[in-house]
XYZ file of C-alpha atoms in Angstrom:
455
model
C -40.465 -48.192 3.430
C -39.945 -45.597 6.477
C -36.964 -43.350 5.917
C -35.012 -42.152 9.305
C -34.833 -38.454 8.014
C -33.458 -37.394 11.660
C -30.636 -39.840 11.047
C -29.987 -38.189 7.574
C -29.840 -34.749 8.936
C -27.470 -35.875 11.827
C -25.114 -37.372 9.339
C -25.344 -34.624 7.004
C -24.508 -32.369 10.422
C -21.511 -34.179 11.114
C -20.163 -34.192 7.658
C -20.541 -30.416 7.528
C -18.988 -29.783 10.811
C -16.090 -32.242 9.908
C -15.434 -30.465 6.703
C -15.465 -26.908 8.654
C -13.220 -28.424 11.113
C -10.874 -29.624 8.457
C -10.673 -26.178 6.843
C -9.881 -24.596 9.998
C -7.140 -26.793 10.768
C -5.773 -26.201 7.027
C -6.253 -22.521 7.821
C -4.369 -22.584 10.959
C -1.385 -24.363 9.444
C -1.256 -22.115 6.903
C -1.037 -19.173 9.393
C 1.909 -21.076 11.005
C 3.561 -21.995 8.035
C 3.717 -18.496 6.568
C 4.963 -17.127 9.695
C 7.912 -19.339 9.622
C 6.673 -22.312 11.968
C 7.228 -21.518 15.763
C 8.319 -18.076 15.844
C 9.965 -18.058 12.206
C 9.362 -14.152 11.293
C 9.077 -13.262 15.153
C 12.388 -14.654 15.420
C 13.771 -12.747 12.644
C 12.480 -9.467 13.913
C 13.410 -9.845 17.428
C 17.209 -10.354 15.659
C 16.828 -7.281 13.923
C 19.588 -4.557 14.153
C 18.525 -1.805 16.502
C 18.352 0.688 13.748
C 15.629 -1.720 12.011
C 13.881 -1.347 15.090
C 13.929 2.529 14.626
C 12.837 2.377 10.949
C 9.577 0.631 12.185
C 8.691 3.465 14.522
C 5.760 5.498 13.280
C 6.013 9.268 12.506
C 2.992 11.364 12.450
C 2.312 14.383 10.365
C 0.077 17.285 11.403
C -0.523 19.593 8.270
C -3.325 22.422 8.719
C -5.098 23.429 5.686
C -5.040 27.221 5.207
C -8.582 28.776 5.142
C -9.602 30.272 1.574
C -9.509 33.829 3.072
C -5.935 33.223 3.927
C -4.557 32.252 0.741
C -2.579 34.882 -1.395
C -2.327 33.701 -4.830
C -4.524 35.715 -7.207
C -5.823 31.985 -8.598
C -6.706 31.036 -5.094
C -8.269 34.270 -4.209
C -10.794 33.945 -7.201
C -11.701 30.339 -6.479
C -14.797 29.915 -4.677
C -14.664 26.151 -3.966
C -18.143 24.408 -3.689
C -16.615 21.706 -1.499
C -13.989 21.500 1.245
C -10.474 21.584 0.187
C -8.374 18.632 0.777
C -4.717 18.006 1.109
C -4.874 16.505 -2.073
C -6.166 19.823 -3.611
C -3.522 21.624 -1.772
C -0.871 19.002 -3.214
C -1.897 19.807 -6.940
C -2.216 23.316 -6.431
C 1.078 24.969 -7.537
C 0.068 28.174 -5.633
C -0.626 26.693 -2.355
C 0.779 27.709 0.650
C 1.742 24.313 1.526
C 3.481 23.820 -1.313
C 7.025 23.857 0.488
C 5.665 20.854 2.575
C 5.474 18.776 -0.561
C 8.225 19.975 -2.679
C 10.797 21.730 -0.166
C 13.110 24.297 -1.604
C 16.656 24.339 -2.538
C 17.675 25.477 0.974
C 16.858 21.801 2.266
C 18.809 20.191 -0.564
C 20.341 16.623 -0.152
C 24.061 17.225 -1.137
C 26.322 14.130 -0.436
C 29.114 15.961 -1.680
C 28.996 18.482 1.104
C 26.886 16.429 3.904
C 29.221 15.041 6.467
C 29.115 13.688 9.961
C 25.546 13.601 11.317
C 23.682 14.165 7.878
C 25.817 11.670 5.996
C 23.709 8.830 4.594
C 20.200 10.343 5.623
C 17.358 9.891 3.105
C 14.915 12.979 3.325
C 11.884 12.001 1.283
C 10.564 14.564 -1.015
C 13.656 17.087 -0.878
C 15.909 17.924 -3.866
C 18.480 14.915 -4.212
C 21.785 15.998 -5.871
C 24.347 13.937 -7.527
C 28.154 14.282 -7.289
C 28.551 17.162 -9.605
C 25.906 19.196 -7.629
C 23.102 18.856 -9.887
C 19.586 17.514 -9.311
C 19.052 13.571 -9.821
C 17.147 13.193 -13.116
C 16.065 9.357 -12.873
C 11.950 9.268 -12.657
C 9.916 6.413 -12.907
C 13.294 4.361 -12.399
C 14.734 1.057 -11.546
C 18.100 -0.007 -9.903
C 20.326 -2.545 -10.968
C 22.963 -4.162 -8.800
C 26.069 -5.182 -10.976
C 27.640 -7.947 -9.476
C 30.702 -7.708 -11.532
C 31.556 -4.056 -10.441
C 29.753 -4.403 -6.759
C 28.039 -1.170 -7.800
C 24.302 0.086 -7.930
C 23.113 1.588 -10.870
C 19.991 3.913 -11.162
C 17.957 4.179 -14.474
C 15.092 6.661 -15.085
C 13.433 9.334 -17.074
C 15.873 12.127 -17.691
C 13.009 15.175 -17.337
C 15.153 18.207 -17.369
C 13.089 20.175 -19.747
C 10.004 22.363 -19.936
C 6.470 20.965 -18.978
C 3.783 21.181 -21.422
C 0.493 19.850 -22.581
C 0.452 18.194 -26.200
C -3.146 19.593 -26.610
C -5.393 21.476 -24.247
C -6.915 18.327 -22.619
C -3.575 16.345 -22.881
C -1.563 15.209 -19.922
C 1.319 17.223 -18.775
C 4.743 16.033 -20.336
C 8.280 16.737 -21.187
C 9.746 15.972 -24.523
C 11.933 12.962 -24.510
C 15.413 13.381 -23.603
C 16.551 10.101 -22.725
C 17.337 7.492 -19.865
C 19.463 8.994 -17.378
C 22.049 6.737 -15.260
C 23.468 7.236 -12.055
C 26.023 4.879 -9.973
C 26.724 4.435 -6.482
C 28.275 2.098 -3.876
C 26.229 3.191 -1.180
C 22.765 3.929 -2.527
C 23.113 7.530 -1.323
C 26.057 9.032 -3.200
C 25.255 9.044 -6.831
C 27.511 9.919 -9.878
C 26.029 10.946 -13.161
C 26.975 8.367 -15.896
C 24.979 10.491 -18.498
C 22.200 9.852 -20.901
C 22.480 5.956 -21.740
C 19.750 6.059 -23.990
C 19.315 9.427 -25.999
C 16.389 10.776 -27.843
C 16.005 10.941 -31.613
C 16.109 14.636 -32.809
C 15.424 14.137 -36.537
C 13.520 11.206 -37.261
C 10.100 11.908 -36.456
C 9.029 8.117 -37.163
C 11.213 7.006 -34.460
C 10.291 5.547 -31.095
C 12.299 7.673 -29.207
C 11.617 10.892 -31.047
C 11.241 13.911 -28.556
C 7.810 14.499 -29.301
C 7.261 10.764 -28.029
C 6.795 9.289 -24.515
C 9.543 7.066 -22.651
C 8.533 6.158 -19.112
C 9.475 3.781 -16.531
C 12.748 2.109 -18.002
C 14.180 -0.992 -16.173
C 17.539 -2.943 -16.658
C 18.373 -6.221 -15.985
C 21.312 -8.285 -16.845
C 21.343 -11.621 -18.873
C 24.211 -13.947 -17.762
C 23.829 -16.347 -20.660
C 24.663 -13.501 -23.263
C 26.421 -10.987 -21.207
C 23.919 -7.993 -22.196
C 22.409 -5.643 -20.059
C 18.572 -5.558 -21.565
C 16.392 -2.413 -20.928
C 12.758 -2.505 -21.202
C 10.519 0.808 -21.370
C 7.154 2.181 -21.823
C 7.055 3.463 -25.333
C 4.187 5.817 -26.281
C 3.085 8.693 -28.457
C 1.794 11.962 -27.087
C -1.460 11.094 -26.929
C -0.566 7.811 -25.338
C -2.105 5.778 -27.815
C 0.715 3.588 -29.091
C 0.774 1.687 -25.613
C 3.990 -0.440 -26.431
C 7.222 -1.542 -24.842
C 10.675 -0.825 -26.120
C 13.743 -2.995 -25.591
C 17.250 -1.824 -25.882
C 20.648 -3.479 -25.146
C 24.125 -2.481 -23.852
C 27.495 -4.257 -23.149
C 28.000 -2.185 -19.958
C 25.605 -1.172 -17.156
C 26.529 2.317 -17.875
C 25.704 2.248 -21.581
C 25.495 3.413 -24.221
C 22.207 1.385 -24.910
C 21.464 0.521 -28.429
C 17.615 0.616 -29.058
C 16.234 -2.247 -31.001
C 12.283 -2.195 -31.484
C 9.043 -1.587 -29.769
C 6.131 -3.968 -29.882
C 2.541 -4.277 -28.281
C 3.488 -7.560 -25.935
C 1.016 -10.532 -26.658
C -0.752 -8.354 -28.953
C -2.204 -5.958 -26.132
C -1.381 -2.445 -25.355
C 0.936 -1.785 -22.511
C 1.528 1.312 -20.492
C 2.934 1.222 -17.015
C 5.129 -1.411 -16.681
C 8.371 -3.225 -15.109
C 10.550 -6.210 -15.425
C 11.602 -8.950 -12.659
C 14.368 -11.436 -12.885
C 13.808 -14.437 -10.559
C 16.538 -16.341 -8.628
C 16.539 -19.079 -11.603
C 17.334 -16.396 -14.325
C 14.102 -16.394 -15.653
C 12.668 -13.035 -16.410
C 8.972 -11.542 -16.467
C 7.248 -8.475 -17.882
C 4.297 -7.174 -16.196
C 2.393 -4.165 -17.524
C -1.059 -2.499 -17.207
C -3.456 -3.288 -20.148
C -6.891 -3.090 -21.350
C -7.452 0.617 -20.624
C -5.315 -0.074 -17.414
C -8.310 -2.518 -16.047
C -5.898 -5.427 -15.805
C -2.274 -6.359 -15.456
C -0.777 -8.778 -17.773
C 2.417 -11.023 -16.803
C 4.418 -13.409 -18.880
C 7.908 -14.583 -19.095
C 10.612 -13.259 -21.518
C 12.604 -15.287 -23.797
C 16.084 -16.800 -23.070
C 17.807 -13.731 -24.259
C 15.436 -10.931 -22.471
C 14.661 -9.407 -25.772
C 10.959 -10.480 -26.296
C 8.091 -11.795 -24.447
C 7.281 -15.701 -24.957
C 3.591 -16.582 -26.226
C 2.468 -17.218 -22.470
C 0.486 -14.473 -20.941
C -1.725 -14.246 -17.729
C -4.124 -11.692 -16.662
C -3.853 -10.743 -13.177
C -5.730 -8.348 -10.911
C -8.583 -8.359 -13.437
C -11.001 -5.355 -13.224
C -8.733 -3.809 -10.243
C -7.250 -0.970 -12.332
C -3.777 -0.834 -10.949
C -0.645 0.313 -12.353
C 2.842 1.345 -11.505
C 3.758 -2.216 -10.409
C 6.731 -3.023 -8.400
C 7.866 -6.606 -7.596
C 9.952 -8.239 -5.309
C 10.707 -11.598 -3.631
C 11.133 -13.123 0.048
C 11.438 -16.432 1.487
C 10.099 -17.791 -1.823
C 6.886 -15.827 -2.171
C 6.245 -12.858 -4.671
C 5.187 -9.542 -3.523
C 3.804 -6.665 -5.695
C 3.222 -3.005 -4.659
C 0.835 -1.204 -7.046
C -0.972 2.103 -7.460
C -4.392 2.942 -8.660
C -4.981 5.106 -12.084
C -5.445 8.735 -11.266
C -2.894 10.354 -13.698
C -0.417 12.679 -11.862
C -2.722 12.732 -8.811
C -1.216 10.471 -5.755
C -3.612 7.585 -4.734
C -3.942 4.704 -2.238
C -0.818 1.781 -2.861
C -2.014 -1.767 -2.418
C 0.116 -5.018 -1.547
C -0.481 -8.328 -3.370
C 1.187 -11.562 -2.959
C 1.480 -14.802 -4.665
C 3.289 -18.030 -4.850
C 4.208 -17.671 -8.601
C 5.063 -14.886 -10.633
C 2.095 -15.413 -13.006
C -0.217 -15.856 -10.129
C -2.951 -16.062 -8.711
C -2.237 -12.890 -6.872
C -3.946 -12.006 -3.694
C -4.675 -8.431 -3.042
C -3.789 -7.599 0.652
C -4.017 -4.112 2.475
C -2.566 -0.803 1.944
C 0.914 -1.178 3.053
C 1.585 2.390 4.009
C 2.233 3.232 7.834
C 2.541 6.477 9.471
C 2.201 10.026 8.567
C -1.601 10.419 9.008
C -4.438 9.135 7.129
C -4.342 11.037 3.962
C -0.483 10.507 3.734
C -1.435 6.656 3.810
C -4.155 7.085 1.449
C -1.926 8.800 -1.248
C 1.253 6.624 -0.725
C 2.860 9.406 1.278
C 1.855 11.823 -1.842
C 3.864 9.539 -4.208
C 3.700 6.459 -6.685
C 5.572 3.550 -6.810
C 8.094 2.513 -9.123
C 10.849 -0.119 -7.709
C 11.934 -2.096 -4.615
C 15.501 -2.457 -3.726
C 16.458 -5.488 -1.305
C 18.798 -4.610 1.442
C 21.816 -7.139 1.305
C 22.303 -8.930 4.762
C 18.870 -7.765 5.936
C 16.432 -10.378 5.040
C 12.949 -9.000 4.743
C 14.373 -5.304 4.456
C 13.775 -3.511 1.584
C 13.881 0.315 0.132
C 10.515 1.450 -1.539
C 11.169 3.725 -4.245
C 8.401 5.976 -5.485
C 8.133 9.297 -7.209
C 6.399 12.267 -6.243
C 5.153 13.985 -9.391
C 4.879 17.782 -9.845
C 2.673 17.854 -12.639
C 3.184 21.622 -13.109
C 6.909 21.053 -13.551
C 7.922 17.386 -14.118
C 11.638 17.991 -13.957
C 10.938 19.214 -10.305
C 9.424 15.749 -9.367
C 11.228 14.140 -6.516
C 11.938 11.011 -4.924
C 10.283 9.541 -1.812
C 12.574 6.449 -1.027
C 11.233 4.811 2.726
C 11.983 1.450 4.675
C 9.883 -1.479 3.817
C 9.727 -4.572 6.168
C 8.195 -7.874 5.318
C 7.054 -9.721 8.335
C 5.219 -9.563 11.577
C 1.476 -10.394 12.029
C -0.035 -11.999 9.102
C -1.999 -9.947 6.533
C -5.296 -11.254 5.474
C -6.394 -10.902 1.722
C -8.938 -8.163 1.009
C -10.617 -10.708 -1.059
C -12.252 -12.960 1.730
C -13.142 -16.256 0.302
C -12.048 -18.420 3.319
C -8.772 -17.752 1.527
C -5.627 -19.608 1.747
C -2.920 -18.691 2.532
C -2.288 -15.900 4.898
C 0.620 -13.717 3.956
C 3.268 -11.918 6.050
C 2.684 -8.250 6.288
C 4.219 -5.733 3.978
C 4.752 -2.370 5.863
C 6.292 0.849 4.354
C 6.961 3.243 7.021
C 6.973 6.974 6.736
C 9.883 9.044 8.041
C 10.765 12.808 7.464
C 14.507 11.635 7.632
C 16.028 8.224 7.866
C 19.059 6.107 6.970
C 20.465 2.645 6.395
C 21.812 0.605 9.158
C 25.078 1.669 10.044
C 26.614 -2.140 9.526
C 24.734 -2.153 6.160
C 27.367 -3.313 3.236
C 26.795 -3.480 -0.519
């Protein structure tokens, strides 16, 4: 029997082109649906308050690196670099002539108690930020809770007001645990010091909170069923070998918090971490694990005091840390950093239709400054995302500018973040669906919230 091979090839070709056409249709449908149909996101952006448009304007930075012969410090004078000095080198050099550009001195302080008129409510990323008592805010690696009952924001973070040292010659820079600082505010700019709401343990050397250990990245959520405020944090020893989470509870957002226990969630080491409470009341733990090669995510128990048995690995092999999650129009987003210790690196945005994934890695969300600013997340590291009430798609990106030479003088970088506009293709192109709205963090030397914004 003679086979009609030509006809078979034509049929196969037709099937392939039909399949490609179908996939292209799905791709276009996904693009339209994720951008809100006919102008969904674009319509939202056109209705932005003028100040939102102002926040989307790009500001550039031009910083000239001084030549080695112009340096004045003894350490710099002895140095004969074998490679070209970079802006990151200058940032990490506590004797750099550019130090004031990254860590402005007290003369440029943000002081809400004294600033009035045209200076009121303006954020200045990297400047010293004072509380209502005139002291620098100590809430590093922190997170913000909005308490619906008191209509108040509470900012929790590492209270690092102590000397910086190394546990051993090659150890990371650290300070003794003092505790978790807490500040309250009605406007996200003027912060009242509520004190240390979870204090270090001075005497008991076996306690997780003994001053010789590590307490990082505290985050607090409220449990409507139990009426408790629950704090999760990274607990470690001086050598970062314990790699656990710690849990504490309180009846009040302003504490004091009672420390309960620590554990390795799901039996795995946990370092940089955060918790996320969804609209339905479910809460999740997200943490860097397996030598920081992966992130793990899993739901908390109903009382938020433990993890359940379910866990999923995400961003496997991508070596990401400092996760900060938020939700917009039913889609989950996350900002992460790379793993380079105290040195700044490039942020990445990720998106998913479920907290437990699968997560798609998108582009670097940083906009403005200059190339090195974008590749270093504006010389900072993500810690939390604050949604702006009344402005869907608008957020505050919270980050820390770490001063490894003097950790208590680390600074806060708060910047506007907008979700929307042209779609952002995933970095891992596998003819991937879906296509997500773009996440953009805008650099500003000085900016403020829209004047009509209210808590």
